[in-house]
Amino acid sequence: MEIFLNNFGSSLHVENRQFLIIHSEGKQYIDPQKVKNIYISKGAKITSDAVMLAIEHEIDVLFLDNTGTPKGRIWSVNYGSISTIRQKQADFIYSQKAISWIKEILIEKIKNQTALLYSLVSKQDIDKNFWQNNPNFLQTITALKDYIQKIEQIEGETISDIAPSIRGWEGIASKRYFETLSQLLPEPYRFEQRSQHPAFDMFNCLLNYGYGILYGKIESALIKAGIDPYLGVFHRENYNRPVLVFDIIELFRQWIDYIVCDLCLQEAPTEDWFSIQDNGSYWLEAAGKRILIQSINDYLNEIITINNLERSRLTHINIYAQQLAQYFLNL
């Protein structure tokens, strides 16, 4: 399980070798052996005893900003495995194999976007008027397939040789994807464009917060596998950011996209989930965070089959990190 401290004034303590959560509704005791991650939002507190108990049980502690993005992490002084992994990782990011790796990731991302668009169509009451009212749908599907082909065919000696072209294609593909996705949502949740930090509509606000949680889970999986999240491939120009997380999240973004879309199709989000700032930006409030986080946890804990392995989605993220670490070792 995971502990989320979202409400202002809530705090995490230790009593009788158990975590003790104190909040406005009372107290709750939790066995540390059942906890995988602890998330602390603005206005919540954690004691040093709770931190030490988390370290002892190899529980990742993350501090989140208002968008759900991790801004700090408490972990033990050690990575989860030997330093040889990170030495081989440094060799990998400048190798020819890194080109094939990032191409596979971006191709998989666009395929996942295509699949999600089709799944949203399947949830609609389809009749002939749908195709008349959504003429861009099939055009977008064709465009996404074209960008997959372009990425498959491009060649270069290093990532820097092909990065500008790939970034352009991936960016345009994502723009087409979100434009079409918006039209498949109920009217109150449609949006003009993808907006990040800040978001200017309900959908993007939910999406940003969900991505923030996913960033934290991927970074945690990499650290536990002994991989340095700051040594990336496609995003390696970014200074002092966990750029490998930005690379790998592309494989899993569609999970958050699906969760947010499903909430919107149910018309679950309401205005009281958000506060609207003077500049028109949307911030997710406690009621919205609670439901979104629960939806994400439920979804990530569902058992699915990937590469003939039946595991929870969250476990599949950890397996991917472990396999990547082994791949580095075998170079």
CSV table of C-alpha atoms in Angstrom, one decimal:
chain,number,residue,atom,x,y,z
A,1,MET,CA,0.0,0.0,0.0
A,2,GLU,CA,0.9,3.7,-0.2
A,3,ILE,CA,0.5,6.5,2.2
A,4,PHE,CA,-0.6,9.9,0.8
A,5,LEU,CA,-0.6,12.9,3.2
A,6,ASN,CA,-2.7,15.4,1.2
A,7,ASN,CA,-4.6,17.4,3.8
A,8,PHE,CA,-3.2,20.5,5.4
A,9,GLY,CA,-2.1,19.7,9.0
A,10,SER,CA,-1.9,15.9,8.6
A,11,SER,CA,1.2,14.3,9.9
A,12,LEU,CA,3.1,11.0,10.0
A,13,HIS,CA,4.6,9.7,13.2
A,14,VAL,CA,5.9,6.4,14.7
A,15,GLU,CA,4.4,4.7,17.7
A,16,ASN,CA,5.2,1.1,18.8
A,17,ARG,CA,7.2,0.5,15.6
A,18,GLN,CA,4.2,1.4,13.4
A,19,PHE,CA,3.4,4.4,11.3
A,20,LEU,CA,0.8,6.7,12.9
A,21,ILE,CA,-1.1,9.0,10.7
A,22,ILE,CA,-2.8,11.9,12.5
A,23,HIS,CA,-5.4,14.0,10.6
A,24,SER,CA,-8.6,15.9,11.1
A,25,GLU,CA,-10.6,12.7,11.2
A,26,GLY,CA,-8.6,11.0,13.8
A,27,LYS,CA,-5.6,8.5,13.9
A,28,GLN,CA,-4.6,5.5,11.8
A,29,TYR,CA,-1.9,2.9,12.5
A,30,ILE,CA,-0.2,1.2,9.6
A,31,ASP,CA,2.3,-1.7,9.6
A,32,PRO,CA,5.5,-0.4,7.8
A,33,GLN,CA,5.9,-3.9,6.1
A,34,LYS,CA,2.8,-3.2,4.1
A,35,VAL,CA,3.9,0.2,2.8
A,36,LYS,CA,5.8,0.7,-0.5
A,37,ASN,CA,5.8,4.5,-0.8
A,38,ILE,CA,5.0,7.6,1.2
A,39,TYR,CA,3.8,10.8,-0.5
A,40,ILE,CA,3.9,14.1,1.4
A,41,SER,CA,2.1,17.2,0.0
A,42,LYS,CA,2.4,20.8,1.0
A,43,GLY,CA,1.1,21.5,4.5
A,44,ALA,CA,1.7,18.0,5.7
A,45,LYS,CA,4.4,16.8,8.1
A,46,ILE,CA,6.6,13.8,8.7
A,47,THR,CA,8.8,13.2,11.8
A,48,SER,CA,12.4,12.1,11.7
A,49,ASP,CA,11.4,8.9,13.4
A,50,ALA,CA,9.0,8.2,10.6
A,51,VAL,CA,11.7,8.9,8.1
A,52,MET,CA,14.1,6.5,9.8
A,53,LEU,CA,11.5,3.8,9.9
A,54,ALA,CA,10.8,4.3,6.2
A,55,ILE,CA,14.6,4.0,5.4
A,56,GLU,CA,14.8,0.9,7.5
A,57,HIS,CA,12.0,-0.7,5.4
A,58,GLU,CA,13.3,0.6,2.1
A,59,ILE,CA,10.2,2.8,1.7
A,60,ASP,CA,10.5,5.7,-0.7
A,61,VAL,CA,9.4,9.0,0.7
A,62,LEU,CA,8.5,11.7,-1.8
A,63,PHE,CA,7.5,15.3,-1.3
A,64,LEU,CA,5.1,16.6,-4.0
A,65,ASP,CA,4.2,20.1,-5.2
A,66,ASN,CA,0.7,21.2,-6.0
A,67,THR,CA,0.8,19.5,-9.4
A,68,GLY,CA,1.7,16.1,-8.0
A,69,THR,CA,5.3,16.4,-9.3
A,70,PRO,CA,8.0,15.1,-6.9
A,71,LYS,CA,10.2,17.9,-5.7
A,72,GLY,CA,12.3,15.9,-3.1
A,73,ARG,CA,12.9,12.4,-2.1
A,74,ILE,CA,14.2,10.6,1.0
A,75,TRP,CA,16.0,7.3,0.4
A,76,SER,CA,18.9,5.5,2.0
A,77,VAL,CA,22.4,6.6,1.1
A,78,ASN,CA,22.7,3.6,-1.2
A,79,TYR,CA,21.4,2.6,-4.7
A,80,GLY,CA,19.5,-0.6,-4.9
A,81,SER,CA,22.4,-2.5,-6.6
A,82,ILE,CA,26.0,-2.5,-7.6
A,83,SER,CA,27.8,0.5,-9.2
A,84,THR,CA,28.7,-1.5,-12.3
A,85,ILE,CA,25.1,-0.9,-13.5
A,86,ARG,CA,25.6,2.8,-13.6
A,87,GLN,CA,29.0,2.6,-15.2
A,88,LYS,CA,27.6,0.5,-18.0
A,89,GLN,CA,24.6,2.9,-18.2
A,90,ALA,CA,26.9,5.8,-18.9
A,91,ASP,CA,28.5,3.8,-21.8
A,92,PHE,CA,25.1,2.9,-23.1
A,93,ILE,CA,23.7,6.4,-23.5
A,94,TYR,CA,26.3,7.3,-26.1
A,95,SER,CA,26.2,4.0,-27.9
A,96,GLN,CA,24.4,2.9,-31.1
A,97,LYS,CA,22.1,0.7,-29.0
A,98,ALA,CA,20.7,3.8,-27.3
A,99,ILE,CA,19.3,4.9,-30.7
A,100,SER,CA,17.3,1.6,-31.2
A,101,TRP,CA,16.2,1.8,-27.6
A,102,ILE,CA,14.7,5.3,-27.7
A,103,LYS,CA,13.1,4.6,-31.1
A,104,GLU,CA,11.3,1.6,-29.7
A,105,ILE,CA,10.1,3.6,-26.8
A,106,LEU,CA,8.7,6.4,-28.9
A,107,ILE,CA,7.1,4.0,-31.4
A,108,GLU,CA,5.4,2.2,-28.5
A,109,LYS,CA,4.2,5.5,-27.1
A,110,ILE,CA,2.5,6.4,-30.4
A,111,LYS,CA,1.0,2.9,-30.7
A,112,ASN,CA,-0.4,3.3,-27.2
A,113,GLN,CA,-1.9,6.7,-28.1
A,114,THR,CA,-3.5,5.1,-31.2
A,115,ALA,CA,-5.0,2.3,-29.1
A,116,LEU,CA,-6.4,4.7,-26.5
A,117,LEU,CA,-8.1,6.7,-29.2
A,118,TYR,CA,-9.7,3.6,-30.6
A,119,SER,CA,-10.8,2.5,-27.0
A,120,LEU,CA,-12.4,5.9,-26.5
A,121,VAL,CA,-14.4,5.5,-29.7
A,122,SER,CA,-15.5,2.1,-28.5
A,123,LYS,CA,-17.0,3.7,-25.4
A,124,GLN,CA,-19.1,6.1,-27.5
A,125,ASP,CA,-22.6,5.4,-28.9
A,126,ILE,CA,-21.3,5.1,-32.5
A,127,ASP,CA,-23.6,5.8,-35.4
A,128,LYS,CA,-23.1,7.5,-38.8
A,129,ASN,CA,-23.2,10.9,-37.2
A,130,PHE,CA,-20.0,10.2,-35.2
A,131,TRP,CA,-17.9,9.9,-38.4
A,132,GLN,CA,-19.6,13.0,-39.8
A,133,ASN,CA,-18.9,15.0,-36.6
A,134,ASN,CA,-15.3,13.6,-36.2
A,135,PRO,CA,-13.8,13.8,-39.7
A,136,ASN,CA,-10.3,14.2,-38.2
A,137,PHE,CA,-10.3,10.9,-36.3
A,138,LEU,CA,-9.2,8.7,-39.2
A,139,GLN,CA,-6.9,11.4,-40.4
A,140,THR,CA,-5.2,11.5,-37.0
A,141,ILE,CA,-4.8,7.7,-37.0
A,142,THR,CA,-3.2,7.8,-40.4
A,143,ALA,CA,-0.9,10.6,-39.3
A,144,LEU,CA,0.2,8.6,-36.2
A,145,LYS,CA,1.0,5.6,-38.3
A,146,ASP,CA,3.1,7.8,-40.6
A,147,TYR,CA,5.1,9.2,-37.7
A,148,ILE,CA,5.8,5.6,-36.5
A,149,GLN,CA,7.1,4.8,-39.9
A,150,LYS,CA,9.3,7.8,-40.0
A,151,ILE,CA,10.8,7.0,-36.6
A,152,GLU,CA,11.4,3.4,-37.7
A,153,GLN,CA,13.3,4.4,-40.8
A,154,ILE,CA,15.5,7.2,-39.5
A,155,GLU,CA,19.2,6.3,-38.9
A,156,GLY,CA,22.2,8.0,-37.4
A,157,GLU,CA,25.4,7.4,-35.6
A,158,THR,CA,24.4,9.1,-32.4
A,159,ILE,CA,21.2,10.3,-30.7
A,160,SER,CA,22.2,13.9,-31.5
A,161,ASP,CA,22.1,13.0,-35.2
A,162,ILE,CA,18.4,12.1,-35.2
A,163,ALA,CA,17.1,13.8,-32.0
A,164,PRO,CA,15.8,17.0,-33.8
A,165,SER,CA,13.8,15.1,-36.3
A,166,ILE,CA,12.4,12.6,-33.8
A,167,ARG,CA,11.4,15.4,-31.4
A,168,GLY,CA,9.6,17.2,-34.2
A,169,TRP,CA,7.7,14.1,-35.3
A,170,GLU,CA,6.9,13.0,-31.7
A,171,GLY,CA,5.7,16.6,-30.8
A,172,ILE,CA,3.4,16.8,-33.8
A,173,ALA,CA,2.1,13.3,-33.2
A,174,SER,CA,1.2,14.2,-29.6
A,175,LYS,CA,-0.4,17.4,-30.7
A,176,ARG,CA,-2.7,15.5,-33.2
A,177,TYR,CA,-3.4,12.9,-30.5
A,178,PHE,CA,-4.5,15.4,-27.9
A,179,GLU,CA,-6.6,17.4,-30.3
A,180,THR,CA,-8.5,14.2,-31.3
A,181,LEU,CA,-8.7,13.0,-27.7
A,182,SER,CA,-10.3,16.2,-26.6
A,183,GLN,CA,-13.1,15.8,-29.2
A,184,LEU,CA,-13.9,12.4,-27.7
A,185,LEU,CA,-14.5,13.7,-24.2
A,186,PRO,CA,-17.8,15.2,-22.8
A,187,GLU,CA,-18.1,18.9,-23.5
A,188,PRO,CA,-17.1,20.1,-20.0
A,189,TYR,CA,-13.7,18.4,-20.2
A,190,ARG,CA,-12.6,19.4,-23.7
A,191,PHE,CA,-9.6,21.5,-24.0
A,192,GLU,CA,-8.0,23.8,-26.6
A,193,GLN,CA,-4.4,22.5,-26.2
A,194,ARG,CA,-2.1,20.5,-23.9
A,195,SER,CA,-1.1,22.8,-21.0
A,196,GLN,CA,1.5,22.0,-18.4
A,197,HIS,CA,2.5,23.8,-15.2
A,198,PRO,CA,0.1,25.5,-15.0
A,199,ALA,CA,-2.9,23.7,-16.5
A,200,PHE,CA,-5.8,25.9,-17.8
A,201,ASP,CA,-8.6,23.3,-17.8
A,202,MET,CA,-9.8,20.4,-15.7
A,203,PHE,CA,-8.5,17.7,-18.0
A,204,ASN,CA,-4.9,19.0,-18.2
A,205,CYS,CA,-4.9,19.6,-14.4
A,206,LEU,CA,-5.8,16.0,-13.7
A,207,LEU,CA,-3.4,14.7,-16.3
A,208,ASN,CA,-0.5,16.8,-14.9
A,209,TYR,CA,-1.1,15.5,-11.4
A,210,GLY,CA,-1.3,11.9,-12.6
A,211,TYR,CA,1.9,12.2,-14.6
A,212,GLY,CA,3.6,13.7,-11.5
A,213,ILE,CA,2.7,10.6,-9.5
A,214,LEU,CA,3.8,8.3,-12.3
A,215,TYR,CA,7.2,10.2,-12.5
A,216,GLY,CA,7.8,9.4,-8.8
A,217,LYS,CA,6.9,5.7,-9.3
A,218,ILE,CA,9.3,5.3,-12.2
A,219,GLU,CA,12.1,7.1,-10.5
A,220,SER,CA,11.7,5.0,-7.4
A,221,ALA,CA,11.8,1.8,-9.6
A,222,LEU,CA,15.0,2.9,-11.2
A,223,ILE,CA,16.8,3.7,-8.0
A,224,LYS,CA,15.8,0.4,-6.4
A,225,ALA,CA,17.1,-1.4,-9.5
A,226,GLY,CA,20.5,0.4,-9.2
A,227,ILE,CA,20.0,2.7,-12.2
A,228,ASP,CA,20.8,6.4,-12.2
A,229,PRO,CA,17.6,8.3,-13.2
A,230,TYR,CA,19.7,11.4,-14.1
A,231,LEU,CA,21.6,9.7,-16.9
A,232,GLY,CA,19.1,9.7,-19.8
A,233,VAL,CA,19.2,9.3,-23.6
A,234,PHE,CA,16.6,11.4,-25.4
A,235,HIS,CA,16.3,14.1,-22.7
A,236,ARG,CA,19.9,14.1,-21.6
A,237,GLU,CA,20.4,17.9,-22.3
A,238,ASN,CA,18.1,18.8,-19.3
A,239,TYR,CA,20.2,20.0,-16.4
A,240,ASN,CA,19.7,18.5,-13.0
A,241,ARG,CA,16.6,16.6,-13.9
A,242,PRO,CA,15.8,12.9,-13.7
A,243,VAL,CA,16.0,12.7,-17.5
A,244,LEU,CA,15.9,8.9,-17.8
A,245,VAL,CA,12.5,9.0,-16.1
A,246,PHE,CA,11.4,11.4,-18.8
A,247,ASP,CA,12.5,8.8,-21.4
A,248,ILE,CA,10.9,5.8,-19.7
A,249,ILE,CA,7.6,7.4,-18.8
A,250,GLU,CA,6.7,7.5,-22.5
A,251,LEU,CA,6.0,3.7,-22.2
A,252,PHE,CA,3.5,4.2,-19.5
A,253,ARG,CA,1.8,7.6,-20.0
A,254,GLN,CA,-1.2,6.0,-21.6
A,255,TRP,CA,-2.2,4.5,-18.2
A,256,ILE,CA,-2.7,8.0,-16.8
A,257,ASP,CA,-4.3,9.2,-20.0
A,258,TYR,CA,-6.8,6.3,-19.7
A,259,ILE,CA,-7.6,6.9,-16.0
A,260,VAL,CA,-8.3,10.6,-16.6
A,261,CYS,CA,-10.3,10.0,-19.7
A,262,ASP,CA,-12.4,7.4,-17.8
A,263,LEU,CA,-13.1,9.8,-15.0
A,264,CYS,CA,-14.2,12.4,-17.5
A,265,LEU,CA,-16.4,9.9,-19.5
A,266,GLN,CA,-18.1,9.2,-16.2
A,267,GLU,CA,-18.4,12.9,-15.6
A,268,ALA,CA,-16.9,12.5,-12.2
A,269,PRO,CA,-14.7,15.6,-12.0
A,270,THR,CA,-16.6,18.7,-10.8
A,271,GLU,CA,-15.6,22.3,-10.2
A,272,ASP,CA,-15.2,21.7,-6.5
A,273,TRP,CA,-12.3,19.4,-7.3
A,274,PHE,CA,-10.3,22.5,-8.4
A,275,SER,CA,-9.4,26.0,-7.4
A,276,ILE,CA,-9.0,28.5,-10.2
A,277,GLN,CA,-6.2,31.1,-9.9
A,278,ASP,CA,-6.3,34.7,-11.0
A,279,ASN,CA,-4.4,33.8,-14.2
A,280,GLY,CA,-7.0,31.2,-15.1
A,281,SER,CA,-4.9,28.2,-14.1
A,282,TYR,CA,-6.5,25.2,-12.4
A,283,TRP,CA,-5.1,23.6,-9.2
A,284,LEU,CA,-6.3,20.2,-7.9
A,285,GLU,CA,-7.7,20.4,-4.4
A,286,ALA,CA,-8.1,17.8,-1.7
A,287,ALA,CA,-11.3,16.2,-2.9
A,288,GLY,CA,-10.0,15.8,-6.4
A,289,LYS,CA,-6.6,14.5,-5.3
A,290,ARG,CA,-8.3,11.9,-3.1
A,291,ILE,CA,-10.4,10.5,-5.9
A,292,LEU,CA,-7.7,10.7,-8.6
A,293,ILE,CA,-5.0,9.1,-6.4
A,294,GLN,CA,-7.4,6.3,-5.5
A,295,SER,CA,-8.2,5.7,-9.2
A,296,ILE,CA,-4.5,5.6,-10.0
A,297,ASN,CA,-3.7,3.2,-7.2
A,298,ASP,CA,-6.7,0.9,-8.2
A,299,TYR,CA,-5.6,0.9,-11.8
A,300,LEU,CA,-1.9,0.3,-11.2
A,301,ASN,CA,-2.7,-2.6,-8.8
A,302,GLU,CA,-4.8,-4.4,-11.5
A,303,ILE,CA,-3.2,-7.6,-12.8
A,304,ILE,CA,-2.4,-7.6,-16.5
A,305,THR,CA,-0.2,-9.7,-18.7
A,306,ILE,CA,2.9,-8.2,-20.3
A,307,ASN,CA,5.4,-10.5,-22.0
A,308,ASN,CA,3.6,-13.5,-20.7
A,309,LEU,CA,3.9,-12.3,-17.1
A,310,GLU,CA,0.7,-11.8,-15.0
A,311,ARG,CA,1.5,-9.0,-12.6
A,312,SER,CA,0.1,-5.7,-11.4
A,313,ARG,CA,0.8,-2.7,-13.6
A,314,LEU,CA,3.0,-1.2,-10.8
A,315,THR,CA,5.0,-4.4,-10.6
A,316,HIS,CA,5.5,-4.3,-14.4
A,317,ILE,CA,7.2,-0.9,-14.0
A,318,ASN,CA,9.5,-2.4,-11.4
A,319,ILE,CA,10.2,-5.4,-13.6
A,320,TYR,CA,11.0,-3.1,-16.5
A,321,ALA,CA,13.6,-1.3,-14.4
A,322,GLN,CA,15.1,-4.6,-13.2
A,323,GLN,CA,15.4,-5.9,-16.8
A,324,LEU,CA,16.9,-2.6,-17.9
A,325,ALA,CA,19.5,-2.9,-15.2
A,326,GLN,CA,20.3,-6.4,-16.3
A,327,TYR,CA,20.5,-5.2,-19.9
A,328,PHE,CA,23.1,-2.6,-18.9
A,329,LEU,CA,25.2,-5.3,-17.0
A,330,ASN,CA,25.2,-7.5,-20.1
A,331,LEU,CA,26.5,-4.9,-22.5
